[in-house]
Coordinates of C-alpha atoms in Angstrom, one line a residue:
Chain A
X1 CA 0.0 0.0 0.0
X2 CA 1.4 3.4 -0.9
X3 CA 1.0 5.7 2.0
X4 CA 1.6 9.3 1.6
X5 CA 2.0 10.9 5.0
X6 CA 0.1 14.1 5.2
X7 CA 2.5 16.8 6.0
X8 CA 2.3 20.4 4.8
X9 CA 5.7 20.5 3.0
X10 CA 5.0 17.4 1.1
X11 CA 2.0 18.5 -0.9
X12 CA 2.8 19.4 -4.4
X13 CA 1.9 23.0 -4.5
X14 CA -0.7 24.0 -6.9
X15 CA 1.3 26.9 -8.3
X16 CA 4.3 24.7 -8.9
X17 CA 2.3 22.0 -10.6
X18 CA 0.8 24.6 -12.9
X19 CA 4.2 26.0 -13.9
X20 CA 5.7 22.6 -14.3
X21 CA 2.9 21.5 -16.5
X22 CA 3.5 24.5 -18.7
X23 CA 7.2 23.8 -18.8
X24 CA 6.5 20.2 -19.6
X25 CA 4.3 21.1 -22.4
X26 CA 6.9 23.6 -23.7
X27 CA 9.8 21.2 -23.6
X28 CA 7.7 18.4 -25.2
X29 CA 6.6 20.6 -28.0
X30 CA 9.8 22.5 -28.6
X31 CA 11.1 19.8 -30.9
X32 CA 8.1 19.9 -33.2
X33 CA 8.1 23.7 -33.6
X34 CA 8.7 25.3 -36.9
X35 CA 9.4 29.0 -37.3
X36 CA 6.7 30.9 -39.1
X37 CA 7.5 34.4 -40.3
X38 CA 6.2 37.0 -37.9
X39 CA 4.9 34.5 -35.4
X40 CA 8.0 32.9 -33.9
X41 CA 8.0 29.2 -33.2
X42 CA 4.7 27.5 -34.3
X43 CA 3.4 24.0 -33.7
X44 CA 0.8 22.6 -36.0
X45 CA -2.3 21.0 -34.5
X46 CA -1.4 17.6 -36.1
X47 CA 1.9 17.6 -34.4
X48 CA 0.3 18.2 -31.0
X49 CA -2.1 15.3 -31.4
X50 CA 0.7 13.0 -32.5
X51 CA 2.9 13.9 -29.6
X52 CA 0.5 12.3 -27.2
X53 CA 0.5 8.6 -28.2
X54 CA 0.3 6.9 -24.8
X55 CA -2.5 4.7 -23.8
X56 CA -4.0 4.9 -20.3
X57 CA -2.1 1.9 -19.1
X58 CA 1.2 3.2 -20.4
X59 CA 0.5 6.5 -18.6
X60 CA -0.2 4.7 -15.4
X61 CA 3.0 2.6 -15.8
X62 CA 4.9 5.7 -16.4
X63 CA 3.5 7.2 -13.2
X64 CA 4.3 4.0 -11.3
X65 CA 7.8 4.1 -12.6
X66 CA 8.4 7.7 -11.6
X67 CA 6.9 7.2 -8.1
X68 CA 8.8 4.0 -7.6
X69 CA 12.0 5.6 -8.8
X70 CA 11.6 8.5 -6.4
X71 CA 10.6 6.4 -3.5
X72 CA 13.5 4.0 -4.2
X73 CA 16.0 6.8 -4.2
X74 CA 14.7 8.2 -0.9
X75 CA 14.4 4.7 0.7
X76 CA 17.9 3.7 -0.5
X77 CA 19.5 6.7 1.1
X78 CA 17.6 6.1 4.3
X79 CA 18.4 2.5 4.4
X80 CA 22.1 2.9 3.7
X81 CA 22.3 5.6 6.5
X82 CA 20.4 3.4 8.9
X83 CA 22.5 0.3 8.4
X84 CA 25.7 2.3 8.6
X85 CA 24.8 4.3 11.7
X86 CA 22.7 1.9 13.8
X87 CA 23.5 -1.6 12.8
X88 CA 27.3 -1.4 12.2
X89 CA 28.8 1.7 13.7
X90 CA 26.7 1.7 16.8
X91 CA 26.6 -2.0 17.4
X92 CA 30.2 -2.7 16.6
X93 CA 32.3 0.4 17.1
X94 CA 30.8 3.3 19.1
X95 CA 27.9 2.0 21.1
X96 CA 27.9 1.2 24.8
X97 CA 27.9 -2.5 24.2
X98 CA 30.3 -3.2 21.4
X99 CA 32.8 -6.1 21.0
X100 CA 35.6 -3.6 21.5
X101 CA 34.5 -2.9 25.0
X102 CA 33.9 -6.5 25.9
X103 CA 37.4 -7.0 27.3
X104 CA 37.1 -4.7 30.4
X105 CA 38.1 -4.8 34.0
X106 CA 34.6 -6.0 34.8
X107 CA 35.1 -8.9 32.4
X108 CA 38.4 -9.8 34.1
X109 CA 37.0 -9.6 37.6
X110 CA 34.2 -12.0 36.6
X111 CA 36.7 -14.7 35.6
X112 CA 37.2 -17.5 38.0
X113 CA 40.7 -18.2 39.5
X114 CA 40.9 -21.3 37.3
X115 CA 40.2 -19.3 34.2
X116 CA 42.7 -16.6 35.2
X117 CA 45.3 -19.3 35.8
X118 CA 44.7 -20.7 32.4
X119 CA 45.2 -17.3 30.7
X120 CA 48.0 -15.7 32.7
X121 CA 49.4 -18.7 34.6
X122 CA 52.5 -20.5 33.7
X123 CA 52.8 -23.1 31.0
X124 CA 51.9 -26.5 32.6
X125 CA 55.3 -27.9 31.6
X126 CA 57.1 -25.1 33.3
X127 CA 54.9 -25.5 36.3
X128 CA 55.9 -29.2 36.5
X129 CA 59.6 -28.3 36.0
X130 CA 59.4 -25.8 38.7
X131 CA 57.8 -28.2 41.1
X132 CA 60.4 -30.8 40.2
X133 CA 63.2 -28.4 40.8
X134 CA 61.8 -27.3 44.1
X135 CA 61.5 -30.8 45.2
X136 CA 65.1 -31.5 44.1
X137 CA 66.4 -28.5 46.1
X138 CA 64.5 -29.7 49.1
X139 CA 66.0 -33.2 48.7
X140 CA 69.5 -31.9 48.2
X141 CA 69.1 -29.6 51.3
X142 CA 68.0 -32.6 53.2
X143 CA 71.0 -34.5 52.0
X144 CA 73.4 -31.7 52.9
X145 CA 71.9 -31.6 56.4
X146 CA 72.5 -35.3 56.7
X147 CA 76.1 -34.9 55.6
X148 CA 76.7 -32.1 58.0
Chain W
X3 CA 24.7 -0.2 -3.4
X4 CA 24.3 2.5 -6.0
X5 CA 25.3 0.3 -8.8
X6 CA 23.9 -3.1 -7.7
X7 CA 21.1 -2.4 -5.3
X8 CA 18.3 -2.3 -7.8
X9 CA 16.8 -5.2 -9.7
X10 CA 15.8 -3.2 -12.8
X11 CA 17.4 0.0 -14.2
X12 CA 15.3 3.1 -13.8
X13 CA 15.0 5.3 -16.8
X14 CA 17.0 8.4 -16.1
X15 CA 17.1 11.8 -17.5
X16 CA 19.9 10.9 -19.9
X17 CA 17.3 8.9 -21.8
X18 CA 15.5 10.9 -24.4
X19 CA 12.5 12.7 -22.9
X20 CA 9.3 10.9 -23.6
X21 CA 11.0 7.6 -24.3
X22 CA 8.9 5.0 -26.0
X23 CA 7.5 2.5 -23.6
X24 CA 8.9 -0.9 -24.1
X25 CA 12.2 0.2 -25.7
X26 CA 14.9 -2.2 -24.9
X27 CA 17.5 -0.9 -22.5
X28 CA 20.6 -0.3 -24.5
X29 CA 22.8 0.8 -21.7
X30 CA 23.7 -2.7 -20.5
X31 CA 27.1 -2.3 -22.1
X32 CA 28.9 -3.6 -19.0
X33 CA 27.0 -6.9 -19.3
X34 CA 25.7 -9.1 -16.5
X35 CA 28.0 -9.4 -13.6
X36 CA 27.9 -11.4 -10.4
X37 CA 29.9 -9.9 -7.6
X38 CA 30.3 -10.7 -4.0
X39 CA 29.1 -8.1 -1.5
X40 CA 32.1 -9.0 0.8
X41 CA 35.4 -7.4 0.6
X42 CA 37.2 -8.7 3.6
X43 CA 37.9 -12.4 4.2
X44 CA 36.5 -14.1 7.3
X45 CA 38.5 -15.4 10.2
X46 CA 37.7 -19.1 10.4
X47 CA 35.8 -18.7 13.7
X48 CA 33.4 -16.2 12.1
X49 CA 32.3 -18.5 9.3
X50 CA 29.3 -19.7 11.1
X51 CA 27.6 -16.4 11.9
X52 CA 28.6 -14.8 8.6
X53 CA 27.2 -17.6 6.5
X54 CA 24.7 -15.9 4.2
X55 CA 24.3 -15.5 0.5
X56 CA 26.6 -12.7 -0.5
X57 CA 26.4 -13.1 -4.3
X58 CA 24.8 -10.1 -6.1
X59 CA 24.0 -9.9 -9.8
X60 CA 24.1 -6.6 -11.6
X61 CA 20.9 -5.1 -12.7
X62 CA 18.7 -7.2 -14.9
X63 CA 18.7 -6.3 -18.5
X64 CA 14.9 -6.5 -18.6
X65 CA 13.4 -3.1 -19.5
X66 CA 11.9 -1.6 -16.4
X67 CA 8.7 -0.6 -18.2
X68 CA 8.2 -4.1 -19.4
X69 CA 8.6 -5.4 -15.9
X70 CA 6.2 -2.7 -14.4
X71 CA 3.8 -3.4 -17.2
X72 CA 3.6 -7.1 -16.4
X73 CA 3.4 -6.4 -12.7
X74 CA 0.6 -3.9 -13.3
X75 CA -1.3 -6.1 -15.6
X76 CA -1.0 -9.2 -13.4
X77 CA -2.4 -7.3 -10.4
X78 CA -5.0 -5.2 -12.2
X79 CA -8.4 -4.9 -10.5
X80 CA -11.1 -2.3 -10.8
X81 CA -9.0 0.7 -11.0
X82 CA -9.9 3.4 -13.5
X83 CA -6.9 5.4 -14.5
X84 CA -5.1 4.7 -11.2
X85 CA -3.3 1.8 -9.9
X86 CA -3.7 -0.6 -7.0
X87 CA -2.0 1.0 -3.9
X88 CA -0.4 -2.3 -2.9
X89 CA 1.4 -2.4 -6.2
X90 CA 4.0 0.0 -5.1
X91 CA 4.9 -2.1 -2.1
X92 CA 5.2 -5.2 -4.3
X93 CA 7.2 -3.4 -6.9
X94 CA 9.5 -2.0 -4.3
X95 CA 10.1 -5.4 -2.8
X96 CA 11.1 -6.8 -6.1
X97 CA 13.2 -3.8 -7.0
X98 CA 15.1 -4.0 -3.7
X99 CA 15.4 -7.8 -3.6
X100 CA 19.2 -7.6 -3.3
X101 CA 19.4 -5.2 -0.4
X102 CA 19.7 -8.0 2.1
X103 CA 22.7 -9.6 0.4
X104 CA 24.4 -6.2 0.0
X105 CA 23.8 -4.9 3.5
X106 CA 24.7 -8.2 5.2
X107 CA 27.8 -8.2 3.1
X108 CA 28.7 -4.8 4.4
X109 CA 27.9 -5.8 8.0
X110 CA 29.9 -9.0 7.5
X111 CA 32.9 -6.9 6.4
X112 CA 32.6 -4.7 9.4
X113 CA 32.5 -7.6 11.7
X114 CA 35.5 -9.2 10.0
X115 CA 37.5 -6.0 10.3
X116 CA 36.5 -5.5 14.0
X117 CA 37.4 -9.1 14.7
X118 CA 40.8 -8.9 13.1
X119 CA 41.4 -5.6 15.0
X120 CA 40.7 -7.3 18.3
X121 CA 42.8 -10.4 17.4
X122 CA 45.8 -8.3 16.3
X123 CA 45.4 -6.1 19.4
X124 CA 45.5 -9.0 21.7
X125 CA 48.5 -10.5 19.9
X126 CA 50.4 -7.2 20.1
X127 CA 49.6 -6.6 23.8
X128 CA 50.1 -10.0 25.1
X129 CA 53.5 -11.3 26.0
X130 CA 53.2 -14.5 24.0
X131 CA 50.8 -16.2 21.7
X132 CA 49.5 -18.6 24.3
X133 CA 48.2 -15.9 26.5
X134 CA 46.5 -14.0 23.6
X135 CA 45.0 -17.3 22.3
X136 CA 43.6 -18.2 25.7
X137 CA 42.1 -14.7 26.2
X138 CA 40.6 -14.8 22.7
X139 CA 39.0 -18.2 23.5
X140 CA 37.4 -16.7 26.6
X141 CA 36.2 -13.6 24.8
X142 CA 35.0 -15.4 21.7
X143 CA 31.6 -16.4 23.1
X144 CA 30.7 -12.8 23.9
X145 CA 32.1 -11.5 20.7
X146 CA 30.2 -14.0 18.5
X147 CA 27.0 -13.1 20.3
X148 CA 27.4 -9.4 19.5
X149 CA 28.4 -10.1 15.9
X150 CA 25.4 -12.1 15.3
X151 CA 23.3 -9.5 17.0
X152 CA 24.6 -7.0 14.4
X153 CA 23.7 -9.2 11.5
X154 CA 20.2 -9.8 13.0
X155 CA 19.8 -6.1 13.3
X156 CA 20.8 -5.5 9.7
X157 CA 18.3 -8.1 8.6
X158 CA 15.6 -6.5 10.6
X159 CA 16.3 -3.2 8.9
X160 CA 15.8 -4.8 5.5
X161 CA 12.6 -6.3 6.8
X162 CA 11.4 -2.9 8.1
X163 CA 12.1 -1.3 4.8
X164 CA 10.5 -3.9 2.6
X165 CA 7.9 -5.7 4.5
X166 CA 6.1 -2.7 5.8
X167 CA 4.3 0.0 3.7
X168 CA 6.4 2.3 1.5
X169 CA 6.3 5.6 3.4
X170 CA 8.4 8.7 3.7
X171 CA 8.4 12.1 5.3
X172 CA 11.3 13.1 3.1
X173 CA 10.4 16.0 0.9
X174 CA 12.9 15.0 -1.7
X175 CA 10.5 12.3 -2.7
X176 CA 8.2 15.0 -4.1
X177 CA 11.0 17.2 -5.3
X178 CA 12.3 14.4 -7.4
X179 CA 8.9 13.4 -8.8
X180 CA 8.2 17.0 -9.8
X181 CA 11.5 17.4 -11.5
X182 CA 11.1 14.2 -13.5
X183 CA 7.5 15.0 -14.4
X184 CA 8.7 18.3 -15.8
X185 CA 11.5 16.9 -17.9
X186 CA 10.4 13.5 -19.0
X187 CA 6.6 13.1 -19.2
X188 CA 4.7 13.6 -22.4
X189 CA 2.3 16.5 -22.2
X190 CA -1.1 15.8 -20.6
X191 CA -3.6 17.8 -22.6

């Protein structure tokens, strides 16, 4: 359904329509004009009748085309703006809840000790090595004590 | 979007004023093309949420008047000199059929760029690869959720545009119409 929201600025003004109709007529007829002496450009009646060959259906289709074209243009601009502004920029880059802001102090403080250990803790192999070395030191200390 | 968004080419002012209806469009010199709406490659972990049809054909070579004529004639009712008001919505939906692929492609690109930024940032900031990889694993669930939310939102925008009634408050709608009616319509006598 084609709604046309009533809004003062949107009405095609009567005066405009009149002048555009005149212009339209002029531009359509200009090509058929011949110059008659003393009268300036003249269009014969036959030429005028021939210049209007469209059927009703063709006329309607022409109107639909123009309306669709105008609406498409406006809608496309609106759509591109909306997608750019709301969907991508706001959701991904600038908004309060973007992926860029996910890694925050709050996020870190929510992690469990286990998870933190996994991320920032030592390599398991190093951990094992360290434990082994500590044990070795302890054993050697014990051995030294015994020798003393 | 400017070049590939529409399904059928509109007649523009470059065409001769008062063009004959049904004239075959002769401006299809660049031929039919099929492009992808994506420009940036995906990281493998994004493949799942960015899986949508991103192929877009260039505008059909079918003459727009031919198409409108058949649409109009197929849906003709009891109108006298006017046209069915739902026709515009139907025509708009067909004309803008490729919007979803294009906009999702754009959003997908943005997601891919944001994701590669985050990945690179973590790699640079963290001492070694293991730490950054672990952190990324932890973050990934939240990231993916937000990425897919973005895509859903883009799709909902397409839906709003095309499923609801065509409507605008933009005065350019009328400005354009008037301009074209002056330049291109045959005289109504």
